[in-house]
Amino acid sequence: QVQLVESGGGLVQAGGSLRLTCAASGSIFSIINMGWYRQAPGKQRELVASITSAGSTNYVDSVKGRFTISRDNAKNMVYLQMNSLKPEDTAVYYCQSFLRPTWRERAQDYWGQGTQVTVSS
């Protein structure tokens, strides 16, 4: 079984910072990429940032220059440093990983349970 566990969410004032952490554990053969998604009330889940095992990153335009994704391959962890937070960043943030659980299995998506980020104005 693969588990993704997020931490680091909370309430912060506009302009503040938060750091999200996600740890992947369980049966993991290889991780292809990891990422962060978010879902605000009444909106669809959207990709915030992703990072490959080689370190290539991708960001949604609205967070470029403010958020930084990084990962520790040895620990199967991914981080999201969020600076200059805005009220519109308020959402539940989900950790995602596209990985192979064993050498026999195909890669598939796994998700964390989500962590709430609330930015007050």
Coordinates of C-alpha atoms in Angstrom, one line a residue:
Q1 CA 0.0 0.0 0.0
V2 CA 1.2 3.5 -0.9
Q3 CA 0.4 6.4 1.3
L4 CA 0.9 10.1 0.8
V5 CA 0.7 12.3 3.9
E6 CA 0.6 16.0 3.7
S7 CA 1.4 18.5 6.5
G8 CA 2.0 22.2 6.8
G9 CA -1.3 23.8 6.0
G10 CA -2.9 26.4 8.1
L11 CA -4.2 30.0 8.4
V12 CA -1.9 32.9 7.3
Q13 CA -2.4 36.5 6.5
A14 CA -2.0 37.8 3.0
G15 CA 1.7 38.3 2.2
G16 CA 2.7 35.5 4.5
S17 CA 4.4 32.2 3.8
L18 CA 3.7 28.5 4.4
R19 CA 5.6 25.4 3.6
L20 CA 3.8 22.2 2.7
T21 CA 5.4 18.8 3.0
C22 CA 4.3 15.5 1.6
A23 CA 5.8 12.1 2.5
A24 CA 5.3 9.0 0.3
S25 CA 5.6 5.7 2.1
G26 CA 4.8 2.0 1.6
S27 CA 5.5 -0.2 -1.4
I28 CA 7.4 2.2 -3.8
F29 CA 9.5 0.9 -6.6
S30 CA 10.1 4.2 -8.4
I31 CA 8.5 7.7 -8.4
I32 CA 8.2 9.3 -11.8
N33 CA 6.9 12.7 -10.7
M34 CA 5.3 14.4 -7.7
G35 CA 3.1 17.4 -7.5
W36 CA 0.7 19.6 -5.7
Y37 CA -2.9 20.3 -6.7
R38 CA -5.5 22.5 -5.1
Q39 CA -9.2 22.8 -5.0
A40 CA -11.1 25.9 -3.9
P41 CA -14.8 25.7 -3.0
G42 CA -16.9 25.6 -6.1
K43 CA -13.9 25.2 -8.4
Q44 CA -12.2 22.3 -10.1
R45 CA -9.0 20.8 -8.8
E46 CA -6.0 22.4 -10.6
L47 CA -2.3 21.6 -10.8
V48 CA -0.3 24.1 -8.8
A49 CA 3.2 22.7 -9.4
S50 CA 4.9 19.4 -10.3
I51 CA 8.5 18.1 -10.3
T52 CA 10.0 15.1 -12.1
S53 CA 12.6 12.7 -10.6
A54 CA 15.2 14.6 -12.6
G55 CA 14.1 17.9 -11.1
S56 CA 12.2 19.5 -13.9
T57 CA 9.5 21.7 -12.6
N58 CA 6.2 23.1 -13.9
Y59 CA 4.0 25.8 -12.3
V60 CA 0.6 27.2 -13.0
D61 CA 0.9 30.8 -14.1
S62 CA -0.8 32.3 -11.0
V63 CA 1.9 31.0 -8.6
K64 CA 5.1 31.6 -10.7
G65 CA 7.6 33.6 -8.8
R66 CA 5.8 33.0 -5.5
F67 CA 5.8 29.2 -5.0
T68 CA 8.7 26.8 -5.2
I69 CA 8.4 23.0 -5.5
S70 CA 11.3 20.7 -4.5
R71 CA 11.8 17.1 -3.6
D72 CA 14.1 14.8 -1.7
N73 CA 14.3 11.6 -3.8
A74 CA 16.1 9.7 -1.1
K75 CA 13.2 10.3 1.4
N76 CA 10.4 10.2 -1.2
M77 CA 9.3 13.7 -0.1
V78 CA 8.1 16.7 -1.9
Y79 CA 7.8 20.3 -0.6
L80 CA 5.9 23.4 -1.7
Q81 CA 7.3 26.7 -0.4
M82 CA 4.5 29.3 -0.7
N83 CA 5.5 32.9 -0.4
S84 CA 3.6 36.2 -0.9
L85 CA 0.3 34.3 -0.3
K86 CA -2.9 35.8 -1.5
P87 CA -6.5 35.2 -0.5
E88 CA -7.1 33.5 -3.8
D89 CA -4.6 30.9 -2.9
T90 CA -7.1 29.6 -0.3
A91 CA -7.9 26.0 -1.1
V92 CA -7.4 22.4 0.0
Y93 CA -3.9 21.4 -1.3
Y94 CA -3.4 17.8 -2.4
C95 CA -0.1 15.9 -2.8
Q96 CA 0.0 13.7 -5.9
S97 CA 2.5 11.2 -7.1
F98 CA 2.8 9.2 -10.3
L99 CA 4.7 6.1 -9.3
R100 CA 5.3 2.4 -9.7
P101 CA 4.5 0.4 -6.5
T102 CA 6.5 -2.6 -7.6
W103 CA 8.6 -3.5 -10.7
R104 CA 5.8 -5.6 -11.9
E105 CA 3.1 -2.9 -11.8
R106 CA 2.5 0.0 -14.1
A107 CA 2.8 3.5 -12.8
Q108 CA -0.4 5.1 -11.5
D109 CA -1.5 8.2 -9.6
Y110 CA -1.7 8.3 -5.8
W111 CA -3.2 11.1 -3.8
G112 CA -2.9 12.5 -0.3
Q113 CA -5.9 13.4 1.9
G114 CA -5.4 17.1 1.5
T115 CA -4.4 20.0 3.8
Q116 CA -6.3 23.2 4.1
V117 CA -4.6 26.5 3.3
T118 CA -6.5 29.6 4.2
V119 CA -5.1 33.1 3.4
S120 CA -6.9 36.0 5.1
S121 CA -7.0 39.5 3.7

